[in-house]
XYZ file of C-alpha atoms in Angstrom:
213
model
C -60.792 17.431 58.435
C -61.932 18.517 54.946
C -62.196 16.647 51.710
C -61.622 17.808 48.197
C -60.656 21.403 47.664
C -59.044 22.834 50.775
C -60.679 26.173 50.003
C -64.123 24.588 50.020
C -65.151 24.060 53.640
C -68.118 21.882 52.722
C -66.200 19.396 50.738
C -68.546 19.456 47.752
C -67.153 19.299 44.296
C -68.267 22.038 41.852
C -70.783 20.729 39.371
C -69.570 20.566 35.811
C -71.790 21.638 32.929
C -73.175 18.775 30.986
C -72.314 18.089 27.435
C -74.015 20.484 25.019
C -73.499 23.699 27.029
C -76.531 23.338 29.362
C -75.580 23.765 33.020
C -76.680 21.106 35.409
C -80.032 21.775 37.062
C -81.759 23.513 34.079
C -84.707 21.724 32.439
C -83.638 19.881 29.393
C -85.564 20.193 26.176
C -86.319 16.946 24.378
C -83.961 16.419 21.533
C -85.370 17.607 18.215
C -88.013 19.971 19.737
C -87.609 23.770 19.836
C -87.554 25.524 23.162
C -89.842 28.243 24.480
C -90.096 31.278 22.233
C -89.369 29.403 19.021
C -92.059 28.920 16.384
C -94.021 25.790 17.143
C -94.689 23.297 14.425
C -98.306 22.263 13.993
C -99.143 18.570 13.791
C -99.296 17.110 10.342
C -102.603 17.834 8.618
C -103.512 20.833 10.841
C -103.169 24.284 9.194
C -100.851 26.646 11.060
C -102.415 29.470 13.018
C -101.177 32.995 12.533
C -100.176 34.979 15.539
C -100.343 38.634 16.258
C -98.699 40.895 13.736
C -99.212 38.550 10.798
C -101.381 39.738 7.914
C -104.844 38.328 8.177
C -106.411 36.327 5.420
C -108.874 38.358 3.396
C -112.471 37.623 4.311
C -115.690 38.846 2.844
C -115.347 42.361 1.451
C -116.876 45.077 3.570
C -119.207 47.360 1.688
C -118.569 50.967 2.481
C -121.950 52.422 1.643
C -124.659 49.839 1.947
C -124.791 47.352 -0.918
C -125.010 47.410 -4.695
C -128.013 49.386 -5.761
C -128.131 51.483 -2.615
C -128.548 55.204 -3.411
C -125.176 55.995 -1.804
C -123.515 53.440 -4.082
C -125.395 54.656 -7.131
C -124.527 58.313 -6.745
C -121.159 58.077 -4.961
C -122.495 59.751 -1.821
C -125.821 61.311 -0.901
C -128.588 60.607 -3.432
C -129.518 63.441 -5.767
C -133.060 64.011 -4.598
C -135.481 65.438 -7.154
C -136.617 68.903 -6.103
C -140.222 70.006 -5.953
C -140.202 71.533 -9.446
C -139.187 68.254 -11.093
C -141.772 66.303 -9.122
C -144.515 68.773 -9.991
C -143.461 68.748 -13.654
C -143.740 64.956 -13.733
C -147.280 65.117 -12.327
C -148.272 67.720 -14.913
C -146.986 65.586 -17.802
C -148.811 62.533 -16.426
C -151.973 64.613 -16.155
C -151.677 65.663 -19.789
C -151.201 62.032 -20.821
C -154.336 61.018 -18.938
C -156.155 63.906 -20.550
C -155.704 62.219 -23.927
C -157.824 59.316 -22.690
C -160.683 61.713 -21.900
C -160.873 63.052 -25.457
C -163.089 60.241 -26.847
C -165.403 60.563 -23.862
C -165.681 64.336 -24.323
C -166.455 63.891 -28.009
C -169.097 61.342 -27.115
C -170.723 63.763 -24.707
C -170.721 66.468 -27.360
C -172.480 64.321 -29.961
C -174.699 62.379 -27.557
C -177.903 64.049 -28.758
C -177.193 63.694 -32.485
C -175.705 60.191 -32.447
C -176.277 58.413 -29.145
C -174.986 55.069 -30.388
C -171.691 56.519 -31.581
C -171.396 58.579 -28.401
C -171.751 55.416 -26.341
C -168.969 53.726 -28.294
C -166.674 56.716 -27.786
C -167.440 56.807 -24.072
C -166.591 53.116 -23.691
C -163.418 53.603 -25.711
C -162.375 56.512 -23.504
C -163.028 54.478 -20.357
C -160.958 51.555 -21.675
C -158.107 53.902 -22.596
C -158.212 55.549 -19.178
C -158.104 52.241 -17.258
C -155.453 50.761 -19.531
C -153.261 53.846 -19.196
C -153.633 53.860 -15.410
C -152.574 50.195 -15.219
C -149.647 50.796 -17.572
C -148.438 53.772 -15.529
C -148.677 51.804 -12.298
C -146.741 48.829 -13.684
C -144.022 51.061 -15.114
C -143.657 53.015 -11.896
C -143.504 49.846 -9.807
C -140.987 48.022 -12.007
C -138.794 50.850 -13.324
C -139.582 53.729 -10.972
C -140.754 55.917 -13.850
C -144.124 56.909 -15.211
C -144.307 58.712 -18.546
C -144.082 62.039 -16.746
C -141.181 60.988 -14.483
C -139.275 59.643 -17.461
C -139.813 62.888 -19.368
C -138.435 64.899 -16.418
C -135.560 62.492 -15.755
C -136.573 61.412 -12.255
C -137.217 58.027 -10.683
C -139.161 56.645 -7.710
C -137.108 54.225 -5.572
C -137.057 52.537 -2.184
C -135.027 54.499 0.309
C -133.476 51.402 1.892
C -131.851 49.803 -1.147
C -132.389 52.103 -4.124
C -134.563 49.593 -5.995
C -138.016 50.201 -7.547
C -140.936 49.870 -5.156
C -142.705 47.068 -6.964
C -146.212 47.251 -8.380
C -147.958 46.482 -5.093
C -146.110 49.098 -3.066
C -146.449 51.655 -5.859
C -150.226 51.173 -5.633
C -150.122 51.591 -1.849
C -148.154 54.820 -2.286
C -150.830 56.173 -4.598
C -153.471 55.426 -1.996
C -151.294 57.121 0.645
C -151.381 60.356 -1.345
C -154.633 61.156 0.434
C -152.397 62.085 3.396
C -150.812 64.762 1.229
C -154.215 66.317 0.614
C -155.003 66.634 4.306
C -154.402 69.943 6.069
C -154.822 72.131 2.975
C -152.638 69.964 0.697
C -149.609 70.539 2.922
C -148.105 67.146 2.042
C -147.822 68.046 -1.636
C -145.748 71.096 -0.688
C -143.613 69.285 1.902
C -140.755 68.498 -0.558
C -140.078 72.251 -0.790
C -138.302 72.226 2.598
C -137.844 68.555 3.432
C -134.207 67.345 3.558
C -135.009 64.310 1.398
C -137.617 66.096 -0.755
C -140.294 63.653 0.424
C -144.028 64.138 0.595
C -146.095 62.444 3.309
C -146.797 59.416 1.106
C -143.043 58.946 0.581
C -142.376 58.982 4.320
C -145.132 56.449 4.988
C -143.997 54.102 2.192
C -140.232 54.603 2.599
C -139.738 55.950 -0.917
C -137.643 58.709 -2.446
C -137.660 60.448 -5.810
C -134.195 60.947 -7.273
C -132.688 62.368 -10.420
C -131.733 59.910 -13.106
């Protein structure tokens, strides 16, 4: 004996879909909340998080070639290293400038027998000029990268890492390091002729470069 639909041997009534179109047996979403796959609303006061595919907020700008002042930034690529001729020309001009300070001393030596007192004054004056000029050149090279000779030839001494002047202290250390250039038959002074960065030995030790401009 069967109940209900004669074609249904088990006697169970077919389940009717519930109101709202959801069939019976499926999990019901709470009223007012979106289902899976819909954008979720963040709690009040919490900024929404962006998912994949959304444009990211701009952060700190990435610097393509170091940082401002770096030689690659300054010259739009590889620095324009000063070749050996420019470097040598700068040294020659500086030597001529220092030669001016020797003139009073040379005059004093020449007249030492005829006027020893005046010769002594000229010798002291020449010494003061020589020391003062050496200090001035060192300060200018450390702060601006240019001595009188470098400025005349249009070249500048800079740090390789950031393209800034060496500073007075490091410029003095570089001058002391020039003794390395005089070793082995003055090979270090000629090294910029074939070096990729036109550096002498003192430049490599102190991390400095000489560039145009």
